[in-house]
PDB file of C-alpha atoms in Angstrom:
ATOM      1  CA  UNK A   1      53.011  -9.072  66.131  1.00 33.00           C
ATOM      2  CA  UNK A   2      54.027 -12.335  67.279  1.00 34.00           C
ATOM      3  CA  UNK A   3      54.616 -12.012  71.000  1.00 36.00           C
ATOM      4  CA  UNK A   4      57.215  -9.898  73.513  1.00 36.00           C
ATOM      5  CA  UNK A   5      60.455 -10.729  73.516  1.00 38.00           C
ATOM      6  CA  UNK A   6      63.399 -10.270  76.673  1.00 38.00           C
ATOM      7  CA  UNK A   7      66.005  -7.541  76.176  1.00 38.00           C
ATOM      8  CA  UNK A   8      69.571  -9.737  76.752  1.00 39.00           C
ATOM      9  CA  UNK A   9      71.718  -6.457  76.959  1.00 48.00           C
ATOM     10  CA  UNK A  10      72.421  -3.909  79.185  1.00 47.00           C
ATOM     11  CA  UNK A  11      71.332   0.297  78.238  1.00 61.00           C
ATOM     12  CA  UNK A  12      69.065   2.430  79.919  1.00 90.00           C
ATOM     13  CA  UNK A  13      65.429   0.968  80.007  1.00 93.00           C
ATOM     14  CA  UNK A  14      62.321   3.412  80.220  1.00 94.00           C
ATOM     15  CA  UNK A  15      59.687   3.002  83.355  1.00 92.00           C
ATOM     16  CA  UNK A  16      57.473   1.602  80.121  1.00 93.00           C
ATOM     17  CA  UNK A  17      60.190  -1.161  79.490  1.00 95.00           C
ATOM     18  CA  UNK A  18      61.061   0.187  76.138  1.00 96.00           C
ATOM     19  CA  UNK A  19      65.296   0.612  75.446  1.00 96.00           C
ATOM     20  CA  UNK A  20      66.640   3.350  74.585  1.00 97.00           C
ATOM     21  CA  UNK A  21      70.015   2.502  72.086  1.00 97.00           C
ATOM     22  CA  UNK A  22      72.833   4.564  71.403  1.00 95.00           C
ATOM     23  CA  UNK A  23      73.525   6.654  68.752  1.00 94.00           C
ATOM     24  CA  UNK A  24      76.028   3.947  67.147  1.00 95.00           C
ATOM     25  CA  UNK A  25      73.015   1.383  67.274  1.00 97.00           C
ATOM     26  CA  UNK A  26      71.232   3.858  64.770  1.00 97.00           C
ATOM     27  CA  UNK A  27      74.237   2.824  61.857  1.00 98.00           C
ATOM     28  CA  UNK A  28      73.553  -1.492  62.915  1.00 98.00           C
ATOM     29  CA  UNK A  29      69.941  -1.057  62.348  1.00 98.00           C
ATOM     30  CA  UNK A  30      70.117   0.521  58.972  1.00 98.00           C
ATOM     31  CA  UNK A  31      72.789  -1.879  57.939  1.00 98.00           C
ATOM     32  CA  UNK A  32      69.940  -4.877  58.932  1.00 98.00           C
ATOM     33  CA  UNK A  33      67.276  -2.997  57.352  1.00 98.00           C
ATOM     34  CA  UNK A  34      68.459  -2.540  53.956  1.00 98.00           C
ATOM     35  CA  UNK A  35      69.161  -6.015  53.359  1.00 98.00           C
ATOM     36  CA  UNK A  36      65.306  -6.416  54.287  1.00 98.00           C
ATOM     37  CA  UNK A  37      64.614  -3.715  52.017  1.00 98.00           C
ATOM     38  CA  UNK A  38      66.681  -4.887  49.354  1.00 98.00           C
ATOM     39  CA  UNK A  39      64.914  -8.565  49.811  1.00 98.00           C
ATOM     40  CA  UNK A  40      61.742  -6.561  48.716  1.00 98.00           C
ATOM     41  CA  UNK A  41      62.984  -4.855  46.442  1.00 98.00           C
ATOM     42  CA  UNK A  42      64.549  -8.074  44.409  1.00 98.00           C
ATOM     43  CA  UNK A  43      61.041 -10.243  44.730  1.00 98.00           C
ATOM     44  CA  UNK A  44      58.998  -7.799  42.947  1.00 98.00           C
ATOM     45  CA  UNK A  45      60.405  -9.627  39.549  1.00 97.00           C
ATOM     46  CA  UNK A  46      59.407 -12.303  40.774  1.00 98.00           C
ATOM     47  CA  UNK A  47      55.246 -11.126  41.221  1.00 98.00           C
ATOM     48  CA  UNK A  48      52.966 -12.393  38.786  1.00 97.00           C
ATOM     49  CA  UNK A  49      49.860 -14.554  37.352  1.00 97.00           C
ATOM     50  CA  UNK A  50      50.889 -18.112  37.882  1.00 97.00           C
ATOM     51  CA  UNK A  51      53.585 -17.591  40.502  1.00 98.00           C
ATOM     52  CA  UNK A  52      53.440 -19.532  43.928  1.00 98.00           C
ATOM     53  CA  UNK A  53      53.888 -18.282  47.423  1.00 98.00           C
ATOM     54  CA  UNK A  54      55.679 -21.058  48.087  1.00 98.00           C
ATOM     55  CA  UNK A  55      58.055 -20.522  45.063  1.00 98.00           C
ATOM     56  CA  UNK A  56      58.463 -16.808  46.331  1.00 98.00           C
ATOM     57  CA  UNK A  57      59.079 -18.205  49.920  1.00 98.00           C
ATOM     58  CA  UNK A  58      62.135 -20.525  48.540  1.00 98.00           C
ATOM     59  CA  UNK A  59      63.566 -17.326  46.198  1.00 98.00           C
ATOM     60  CA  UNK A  60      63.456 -14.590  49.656  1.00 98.00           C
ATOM     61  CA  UNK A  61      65.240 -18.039  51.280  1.00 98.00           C
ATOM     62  CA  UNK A  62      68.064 -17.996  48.795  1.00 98.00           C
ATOM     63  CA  UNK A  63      68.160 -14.255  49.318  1.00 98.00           C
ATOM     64  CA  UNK A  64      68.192 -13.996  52.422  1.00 98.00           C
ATOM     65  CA  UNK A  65      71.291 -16.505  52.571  1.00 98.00           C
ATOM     66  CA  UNK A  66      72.913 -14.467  49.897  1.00 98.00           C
ATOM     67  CA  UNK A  67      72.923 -11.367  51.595  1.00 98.00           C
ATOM     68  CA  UNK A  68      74.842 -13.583  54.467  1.00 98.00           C
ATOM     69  CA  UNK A  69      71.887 -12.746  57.310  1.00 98.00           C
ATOM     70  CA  UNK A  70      70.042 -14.825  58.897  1.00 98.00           C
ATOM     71  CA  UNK A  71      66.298 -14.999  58.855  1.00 98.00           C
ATOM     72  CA  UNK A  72      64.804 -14.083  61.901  1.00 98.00           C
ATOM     73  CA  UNK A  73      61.220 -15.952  61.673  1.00 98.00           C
ATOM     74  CA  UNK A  74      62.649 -19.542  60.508  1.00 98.00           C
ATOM     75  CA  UNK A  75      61.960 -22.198  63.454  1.00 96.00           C
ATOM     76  CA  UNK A  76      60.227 -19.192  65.133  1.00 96.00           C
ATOM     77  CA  UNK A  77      57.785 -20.743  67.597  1.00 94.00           C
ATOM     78  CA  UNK A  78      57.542 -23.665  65.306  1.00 95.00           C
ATOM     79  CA  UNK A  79      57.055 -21.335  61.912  1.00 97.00           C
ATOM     80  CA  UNK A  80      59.593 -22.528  58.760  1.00 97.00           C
ATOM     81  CA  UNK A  81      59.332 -19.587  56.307  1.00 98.00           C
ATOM     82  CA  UNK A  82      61.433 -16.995  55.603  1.00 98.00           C
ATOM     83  CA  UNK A  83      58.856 -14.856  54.822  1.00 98.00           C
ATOM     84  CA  UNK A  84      55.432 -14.005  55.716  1.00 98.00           C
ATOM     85  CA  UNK A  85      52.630 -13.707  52.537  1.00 98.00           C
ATOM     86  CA  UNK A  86      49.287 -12.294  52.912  1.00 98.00           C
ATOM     87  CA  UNK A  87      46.940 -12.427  50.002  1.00 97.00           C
ATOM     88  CA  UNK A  88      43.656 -10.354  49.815  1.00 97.00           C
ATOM     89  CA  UNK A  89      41.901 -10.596  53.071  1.00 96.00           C
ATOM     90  CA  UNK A  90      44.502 -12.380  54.723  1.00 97.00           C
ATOM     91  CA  UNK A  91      45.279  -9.868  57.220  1.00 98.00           C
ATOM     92  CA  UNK A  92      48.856 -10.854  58.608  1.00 98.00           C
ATOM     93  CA  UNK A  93      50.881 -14.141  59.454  1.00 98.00           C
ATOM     94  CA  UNK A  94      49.971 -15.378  55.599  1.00 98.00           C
ATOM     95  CA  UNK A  95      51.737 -18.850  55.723  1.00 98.00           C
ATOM     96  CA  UNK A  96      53.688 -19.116  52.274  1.00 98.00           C
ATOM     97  CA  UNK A  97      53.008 -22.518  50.093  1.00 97.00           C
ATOM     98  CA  UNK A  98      49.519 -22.996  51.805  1.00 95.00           C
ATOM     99  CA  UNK A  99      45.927 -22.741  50.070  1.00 92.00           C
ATOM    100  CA  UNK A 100      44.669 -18.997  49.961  1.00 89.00           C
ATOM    101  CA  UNK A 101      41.053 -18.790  51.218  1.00 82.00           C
ATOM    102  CA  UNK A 102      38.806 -17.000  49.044  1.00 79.00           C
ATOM    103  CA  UNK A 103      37.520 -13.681  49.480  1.00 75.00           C
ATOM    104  CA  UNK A 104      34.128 -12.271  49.245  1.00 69.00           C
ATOM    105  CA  UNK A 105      35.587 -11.455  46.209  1.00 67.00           C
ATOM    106  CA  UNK A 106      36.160 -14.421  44.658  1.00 67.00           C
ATOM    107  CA  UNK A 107      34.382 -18.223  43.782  1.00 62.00           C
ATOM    108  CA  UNK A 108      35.163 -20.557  47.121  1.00 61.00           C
ATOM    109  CA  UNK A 109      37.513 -23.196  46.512  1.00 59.00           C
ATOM    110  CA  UNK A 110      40.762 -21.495  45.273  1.00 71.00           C
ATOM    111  CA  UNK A 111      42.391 -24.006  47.307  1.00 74.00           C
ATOM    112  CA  UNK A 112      45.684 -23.586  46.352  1.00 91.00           C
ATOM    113  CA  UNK A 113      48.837 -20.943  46.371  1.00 96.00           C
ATOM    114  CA  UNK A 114      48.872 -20.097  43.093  1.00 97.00           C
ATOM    115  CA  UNK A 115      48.745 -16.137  42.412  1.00 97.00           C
ATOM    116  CA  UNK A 116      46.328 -14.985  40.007  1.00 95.00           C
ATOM    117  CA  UNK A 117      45.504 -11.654  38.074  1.00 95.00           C
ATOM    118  CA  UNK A 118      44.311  -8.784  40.333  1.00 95.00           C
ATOM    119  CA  UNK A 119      45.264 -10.242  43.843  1.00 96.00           C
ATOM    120  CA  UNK A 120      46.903  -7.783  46.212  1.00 98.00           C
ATOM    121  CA  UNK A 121      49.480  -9.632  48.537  1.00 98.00           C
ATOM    122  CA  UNK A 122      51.980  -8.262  51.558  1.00 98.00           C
ATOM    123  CA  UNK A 123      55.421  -9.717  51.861  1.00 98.00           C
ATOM    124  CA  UNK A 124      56.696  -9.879  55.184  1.00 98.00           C
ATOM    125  CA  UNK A 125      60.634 -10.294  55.657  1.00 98.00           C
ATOM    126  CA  UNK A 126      62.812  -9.869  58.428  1.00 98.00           C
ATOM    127  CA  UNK A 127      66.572 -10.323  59.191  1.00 98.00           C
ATOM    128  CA  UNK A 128      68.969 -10.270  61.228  1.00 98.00           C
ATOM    129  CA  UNK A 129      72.297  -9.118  60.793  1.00 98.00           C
ATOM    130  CA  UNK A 130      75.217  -8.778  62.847  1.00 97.00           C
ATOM    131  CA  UNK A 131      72.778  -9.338  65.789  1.00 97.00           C
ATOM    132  CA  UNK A 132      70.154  -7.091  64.759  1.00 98.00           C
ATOM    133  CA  UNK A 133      66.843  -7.187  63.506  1.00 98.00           C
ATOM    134  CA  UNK A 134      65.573  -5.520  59.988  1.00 98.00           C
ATOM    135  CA  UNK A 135      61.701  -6.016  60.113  1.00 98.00           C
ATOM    136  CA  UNK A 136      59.833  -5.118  57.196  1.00 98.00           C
ATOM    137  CA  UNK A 137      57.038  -5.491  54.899  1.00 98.00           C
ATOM    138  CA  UNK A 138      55.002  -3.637  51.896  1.00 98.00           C
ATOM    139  CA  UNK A 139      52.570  -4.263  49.629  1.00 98.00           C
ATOM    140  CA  UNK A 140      52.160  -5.895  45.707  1.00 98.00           C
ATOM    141  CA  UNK A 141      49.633  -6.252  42.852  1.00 98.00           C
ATOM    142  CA  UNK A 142      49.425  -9.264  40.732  1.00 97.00           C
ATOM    143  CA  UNK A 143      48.601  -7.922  37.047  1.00 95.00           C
ATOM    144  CA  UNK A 144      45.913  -5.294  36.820  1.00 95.00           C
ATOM    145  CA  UNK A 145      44.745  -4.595  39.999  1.00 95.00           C
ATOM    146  CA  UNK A 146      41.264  -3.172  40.649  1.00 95.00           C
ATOM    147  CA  UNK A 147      40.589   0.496  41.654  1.00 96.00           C
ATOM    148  CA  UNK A 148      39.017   0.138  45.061  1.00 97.00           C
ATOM    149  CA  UNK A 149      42.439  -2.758  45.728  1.00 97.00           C
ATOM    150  CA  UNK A 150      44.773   0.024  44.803  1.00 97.00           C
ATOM    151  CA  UNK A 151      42.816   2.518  46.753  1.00 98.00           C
ATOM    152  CA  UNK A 152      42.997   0.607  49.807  1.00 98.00           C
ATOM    153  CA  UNK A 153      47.158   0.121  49.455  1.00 98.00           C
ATOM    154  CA  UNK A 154      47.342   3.640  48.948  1.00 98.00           C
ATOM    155  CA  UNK A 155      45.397   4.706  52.143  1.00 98.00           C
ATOM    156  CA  UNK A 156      47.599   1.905  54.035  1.00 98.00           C
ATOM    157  CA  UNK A 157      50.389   3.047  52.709  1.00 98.00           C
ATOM    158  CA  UNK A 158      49.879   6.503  53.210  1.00 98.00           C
ATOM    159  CA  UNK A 159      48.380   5.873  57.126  1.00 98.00           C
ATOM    160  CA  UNK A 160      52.337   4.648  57.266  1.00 98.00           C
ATOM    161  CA  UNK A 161      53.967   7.675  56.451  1.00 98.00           C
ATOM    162  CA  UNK A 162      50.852   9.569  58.330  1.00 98.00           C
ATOM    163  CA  UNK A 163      52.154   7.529  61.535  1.00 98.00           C
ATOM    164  CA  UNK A 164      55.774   7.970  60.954  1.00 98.00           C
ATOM    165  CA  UNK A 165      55.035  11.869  60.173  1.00 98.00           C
ATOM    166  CA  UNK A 166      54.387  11.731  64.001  1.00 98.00           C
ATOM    167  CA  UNK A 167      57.669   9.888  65.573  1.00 98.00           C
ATOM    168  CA  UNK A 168      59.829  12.483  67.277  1.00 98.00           C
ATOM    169  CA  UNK A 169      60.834  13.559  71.019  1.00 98.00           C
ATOM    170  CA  UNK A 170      58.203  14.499  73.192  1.00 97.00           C
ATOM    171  CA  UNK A 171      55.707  13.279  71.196  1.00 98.00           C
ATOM    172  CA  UNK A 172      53.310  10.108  72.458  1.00 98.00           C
ATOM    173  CA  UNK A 173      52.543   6.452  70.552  1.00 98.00           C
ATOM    174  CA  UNK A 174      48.839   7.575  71.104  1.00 98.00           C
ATOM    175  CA  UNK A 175      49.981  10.871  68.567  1.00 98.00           C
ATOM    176  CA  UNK A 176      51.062   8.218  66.614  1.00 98.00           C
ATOM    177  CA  UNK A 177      47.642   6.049  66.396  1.00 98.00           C
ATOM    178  CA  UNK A 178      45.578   8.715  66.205  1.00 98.00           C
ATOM    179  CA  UNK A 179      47.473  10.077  62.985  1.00 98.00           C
ATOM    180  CA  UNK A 180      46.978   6.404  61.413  1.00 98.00           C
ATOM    181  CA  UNK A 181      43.265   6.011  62.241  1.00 98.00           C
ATOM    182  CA  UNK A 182      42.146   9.427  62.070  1.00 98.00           C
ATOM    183  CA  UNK A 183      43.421   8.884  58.125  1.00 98.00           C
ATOM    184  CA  UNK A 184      41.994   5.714  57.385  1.00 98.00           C
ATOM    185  CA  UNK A 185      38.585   6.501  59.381  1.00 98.00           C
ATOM    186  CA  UNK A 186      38.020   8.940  56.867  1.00 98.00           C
ATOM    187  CA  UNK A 187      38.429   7.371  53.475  1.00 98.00           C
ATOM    188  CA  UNK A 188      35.952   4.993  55.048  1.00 98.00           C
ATOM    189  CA  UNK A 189      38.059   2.135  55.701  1.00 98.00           C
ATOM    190  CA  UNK A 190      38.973   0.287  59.264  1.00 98.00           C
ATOM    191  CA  UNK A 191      42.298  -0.186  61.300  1.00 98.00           C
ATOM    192  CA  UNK A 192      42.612  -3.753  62.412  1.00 98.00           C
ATOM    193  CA  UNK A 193      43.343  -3.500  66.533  1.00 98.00           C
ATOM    194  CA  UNK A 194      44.585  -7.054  66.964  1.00 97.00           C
ATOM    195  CA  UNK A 195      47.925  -6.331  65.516  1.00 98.00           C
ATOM    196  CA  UNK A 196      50.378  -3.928  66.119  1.00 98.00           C
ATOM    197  CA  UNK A 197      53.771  -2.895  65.809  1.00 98.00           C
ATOM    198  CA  UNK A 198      56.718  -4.154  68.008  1.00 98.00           C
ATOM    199  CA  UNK A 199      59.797  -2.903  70.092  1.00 97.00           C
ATOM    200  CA  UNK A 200      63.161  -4.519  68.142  1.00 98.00           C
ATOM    201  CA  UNK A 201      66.484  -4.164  68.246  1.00 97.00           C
ATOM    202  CA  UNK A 202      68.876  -6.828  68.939  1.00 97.00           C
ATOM    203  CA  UNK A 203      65.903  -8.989  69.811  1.00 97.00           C
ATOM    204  CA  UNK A 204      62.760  -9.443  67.434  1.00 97.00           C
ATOM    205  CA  UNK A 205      60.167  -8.175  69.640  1.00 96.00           C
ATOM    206  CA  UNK A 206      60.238  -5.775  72.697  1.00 96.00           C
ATOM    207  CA  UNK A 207      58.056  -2.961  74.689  1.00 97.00           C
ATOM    208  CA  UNK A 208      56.357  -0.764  72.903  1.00 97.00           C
ATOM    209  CA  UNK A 209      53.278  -2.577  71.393  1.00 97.00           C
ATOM    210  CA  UNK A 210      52.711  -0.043  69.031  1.00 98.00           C
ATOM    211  CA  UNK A 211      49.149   0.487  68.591  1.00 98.00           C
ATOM    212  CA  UNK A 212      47.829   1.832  64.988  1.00 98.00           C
ATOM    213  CA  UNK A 213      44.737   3.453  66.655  1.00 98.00           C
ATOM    214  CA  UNK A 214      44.569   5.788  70.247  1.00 97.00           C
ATOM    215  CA  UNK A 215      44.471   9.573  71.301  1.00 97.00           C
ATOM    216  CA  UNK A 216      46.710  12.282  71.489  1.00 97.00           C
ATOM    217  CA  UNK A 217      48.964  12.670  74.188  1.00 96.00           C
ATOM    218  CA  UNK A 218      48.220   9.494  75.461  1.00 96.00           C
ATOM    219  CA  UNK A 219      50.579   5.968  75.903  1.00 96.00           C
ATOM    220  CA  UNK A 220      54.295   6.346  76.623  1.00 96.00           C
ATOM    221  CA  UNK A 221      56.728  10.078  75.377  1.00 98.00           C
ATOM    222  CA  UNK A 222      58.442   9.351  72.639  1.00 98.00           C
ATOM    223  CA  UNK A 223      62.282   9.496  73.300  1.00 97.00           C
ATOM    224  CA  UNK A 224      65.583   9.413  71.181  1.00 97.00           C
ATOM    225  CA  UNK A 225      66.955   5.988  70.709  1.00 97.00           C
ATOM    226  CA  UNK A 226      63.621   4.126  71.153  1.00 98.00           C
ATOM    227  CA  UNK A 227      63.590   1.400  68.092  1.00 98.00           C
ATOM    228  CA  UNK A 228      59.969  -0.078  66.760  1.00 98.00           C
ATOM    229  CA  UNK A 229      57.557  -1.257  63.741  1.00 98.00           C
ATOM    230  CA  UNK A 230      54.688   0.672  62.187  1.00 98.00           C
ATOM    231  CA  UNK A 231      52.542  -1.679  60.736  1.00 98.00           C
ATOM    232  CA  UNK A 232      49.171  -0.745  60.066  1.00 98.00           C
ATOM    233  CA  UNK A 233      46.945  -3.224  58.568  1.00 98.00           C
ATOM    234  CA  UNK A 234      43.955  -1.487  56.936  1.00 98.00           C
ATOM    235  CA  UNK A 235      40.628  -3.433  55.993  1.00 98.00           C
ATOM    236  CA  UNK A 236      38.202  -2.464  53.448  1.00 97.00           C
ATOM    237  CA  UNK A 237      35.472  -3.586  55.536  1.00 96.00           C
ATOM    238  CA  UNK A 238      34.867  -3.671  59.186  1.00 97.00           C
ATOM    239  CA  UNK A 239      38.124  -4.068  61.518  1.00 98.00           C
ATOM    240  CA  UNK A 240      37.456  -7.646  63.081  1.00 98.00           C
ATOM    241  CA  UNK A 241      39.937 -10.514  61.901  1.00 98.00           C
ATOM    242  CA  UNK A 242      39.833 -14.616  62.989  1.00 97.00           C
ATOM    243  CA  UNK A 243      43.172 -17.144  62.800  1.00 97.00           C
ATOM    244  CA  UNK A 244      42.365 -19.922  61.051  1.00 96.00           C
ATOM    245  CA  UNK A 245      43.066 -23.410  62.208  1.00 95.00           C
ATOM    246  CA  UNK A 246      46.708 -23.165  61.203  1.00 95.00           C
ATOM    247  CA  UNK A 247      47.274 -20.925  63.969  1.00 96.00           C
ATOM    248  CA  UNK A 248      49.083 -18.507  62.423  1.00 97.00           C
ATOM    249  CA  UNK A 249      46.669 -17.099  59.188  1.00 97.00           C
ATOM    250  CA  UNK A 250      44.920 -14.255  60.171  1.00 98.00           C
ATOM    251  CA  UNK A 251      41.896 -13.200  57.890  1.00 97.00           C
ATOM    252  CA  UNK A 252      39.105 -10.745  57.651  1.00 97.00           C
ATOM    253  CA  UNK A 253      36.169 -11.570  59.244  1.00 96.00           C
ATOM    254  CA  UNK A 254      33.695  -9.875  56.719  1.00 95.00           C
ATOM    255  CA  UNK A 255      36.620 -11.430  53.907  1.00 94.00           C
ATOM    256  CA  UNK A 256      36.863  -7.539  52.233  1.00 96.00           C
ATOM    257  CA  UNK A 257      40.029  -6.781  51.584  1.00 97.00           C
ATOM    258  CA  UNK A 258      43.251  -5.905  54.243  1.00 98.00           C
ATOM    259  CA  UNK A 259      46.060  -4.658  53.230  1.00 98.00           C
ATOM    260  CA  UNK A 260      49.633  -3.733  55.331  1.00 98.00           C
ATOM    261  CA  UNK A 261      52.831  -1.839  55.203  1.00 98.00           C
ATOM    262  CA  UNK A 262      55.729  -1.208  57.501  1.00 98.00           C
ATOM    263  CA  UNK A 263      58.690   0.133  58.396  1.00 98.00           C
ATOM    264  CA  UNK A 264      61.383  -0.017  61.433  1.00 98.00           C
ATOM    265  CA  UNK A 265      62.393   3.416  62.972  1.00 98.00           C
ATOM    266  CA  UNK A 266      64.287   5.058  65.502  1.00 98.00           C
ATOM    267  CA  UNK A 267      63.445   7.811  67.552  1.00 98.00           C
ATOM    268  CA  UNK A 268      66.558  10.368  66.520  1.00 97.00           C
ATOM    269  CA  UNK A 269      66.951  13.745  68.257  1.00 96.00           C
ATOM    270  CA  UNK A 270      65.252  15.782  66.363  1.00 94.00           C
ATOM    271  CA  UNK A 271      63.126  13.096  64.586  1.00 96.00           C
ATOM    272  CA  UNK A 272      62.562  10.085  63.322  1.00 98.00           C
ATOM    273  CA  UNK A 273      64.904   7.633  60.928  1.00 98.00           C
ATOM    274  CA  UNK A 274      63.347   4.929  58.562  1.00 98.00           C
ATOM    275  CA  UNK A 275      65.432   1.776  58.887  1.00 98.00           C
ATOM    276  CA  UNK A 276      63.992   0.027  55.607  1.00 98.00           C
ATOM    277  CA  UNK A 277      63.763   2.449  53.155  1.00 98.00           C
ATOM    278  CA  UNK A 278      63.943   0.601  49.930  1.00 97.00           C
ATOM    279  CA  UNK A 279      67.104   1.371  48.257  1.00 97.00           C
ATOM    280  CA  UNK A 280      65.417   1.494  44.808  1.00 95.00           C
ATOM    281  CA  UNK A 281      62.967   3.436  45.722  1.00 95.00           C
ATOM    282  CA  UNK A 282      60.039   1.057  45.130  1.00 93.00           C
ATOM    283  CA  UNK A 283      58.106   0.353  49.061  1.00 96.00           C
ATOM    284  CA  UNK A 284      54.838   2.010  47.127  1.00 94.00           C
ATOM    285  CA  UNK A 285      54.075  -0.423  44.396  1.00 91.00           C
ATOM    286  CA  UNK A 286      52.111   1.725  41.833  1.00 87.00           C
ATOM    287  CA  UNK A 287      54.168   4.857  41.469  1.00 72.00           C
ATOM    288  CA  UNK A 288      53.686   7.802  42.807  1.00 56.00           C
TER     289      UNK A 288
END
């Protein structure tokens, strides 16, 4: 995540500092997510050998104005992209239009933004709308993709729903880690621990840091109206990342592999709701 943000309404706040929203906030937050969604949804087209992340940057930035929102992470702390792209082992924080490192993978000196056949890259988008935030991000292959790439976007992915599987009352965010990792630990891949999910709302980021690794029954009880990110990032090699000079790119420090998805959710009575489901049907990117 970026950093913790201040509340700047009024509600009932938990001893842990996380808000708890109405039920009427539950309507506002899908409203902000599926235009987030639908952002995803639209780029895919737009995904293939040749393309730039810069070009895909300016096209989510028409969107994004189309849609009449607002994006959330333009002149955030200094960043000027609507959109977050990670390519390969670029963990998280992928700044769009700059030079991709290589991977272990790959000859050194790519040294530009160009997309080429077989990359894996996360798109990160969020919103705002009518005041409130739609945060979300998934997963795409560039042309044919190698078996051990997809593999690793299908454990993320799947860690995801793993994670969600877990959000409802009574239940802890340590339930929740321990689903993610427990997963991903044993199709011998690693959970990156310098990220995690966020608190949102009507701000972009709030209490709970929502870690993608912990124990049952541990961190704060999951209760009804609590809003916040799942984000796992999953690495094909070991879990330790570095940011690059930039201060913002976030990489792999063995440079395997990472890939990320996520979704925004709210804690419902009996449940959990996902705020950026993607209206066609398309946050996995190789089928079912």
């Amino acid at each position: 995540m970026f950093e913790t943000g201040g509340y700047g309404q009024g509600g009932k706040i938990t001893r842990e500092g996380i808000r708890l929203h109405a039920r009427e906030d539950f309507s506002a937050m899908h409203r902000a997510g599926r235009v987030a969604a639908q952002i995803l949804d639209d780029i895919e087209q737009h995904v293939f050998p040749g393309q730039t992340t810069g070009e895909l940057d300016r096209l989510i930035t028409e969107m994004v104005a189309a849609h009449g929102a607002t994006s959330a992470t333009i002149g955030y702390r200094g960043y000027q992209h609507a959109s977050c792209i990670s390519v390969n082992h670029v963990v998280c924080h992928g700044i769009p239009g700059s030079p991709i490192p290589p991977s272990k993978h790959e000859k050194a000196g790519r040294g530009n933004d160009v997309l080429v056949d077989g990359d894996i890259l996360n798109i990160d988008v969020t919103v705002i709308v009518d005041g409130w935030f739609g945060d979300t991000s998934r997963m795409y292959g560039v042309g044919a993709i190698k078996p051990f790439a997809e593999r690793l976007v299908k454990v993320t992915h799947d860690a995801l729903m793993r994670g969600i599987d877990a959000v409802r009352p009574g239940n802890t965010f340590g339930d929740i880690g321990y689903a993610i990792q427990s997963y991903v630990e044993a199709q011998r891949m690693s959970v990156v621990r310098d990220f995690c999910g966020h608190g949102l709302g009507r701000v972009f980021h709030a209490p709970p840091n929502v870690l993608h690794y912990g124990r049952p029954g541990r961190e704060a009880v999951l209760e009804e109206g609590m809003f916040f990110t799942i984000e796992p990032m999953v690495n094909l090699g070991r879990s330790e990342t570095r940011v690059l000079a930039d201060d913002w790119t976030a990489i792999t420090r063995d440079r395997t592999l990472s890939a990320q998805f996520e979704h925004s959710v709210g804690v419902s009575a009996d449940g959990v709701e996902i705020f950026t489901m993607s209206p066609a049907g398309r946050f996995y990117p190789f089928g079912v």
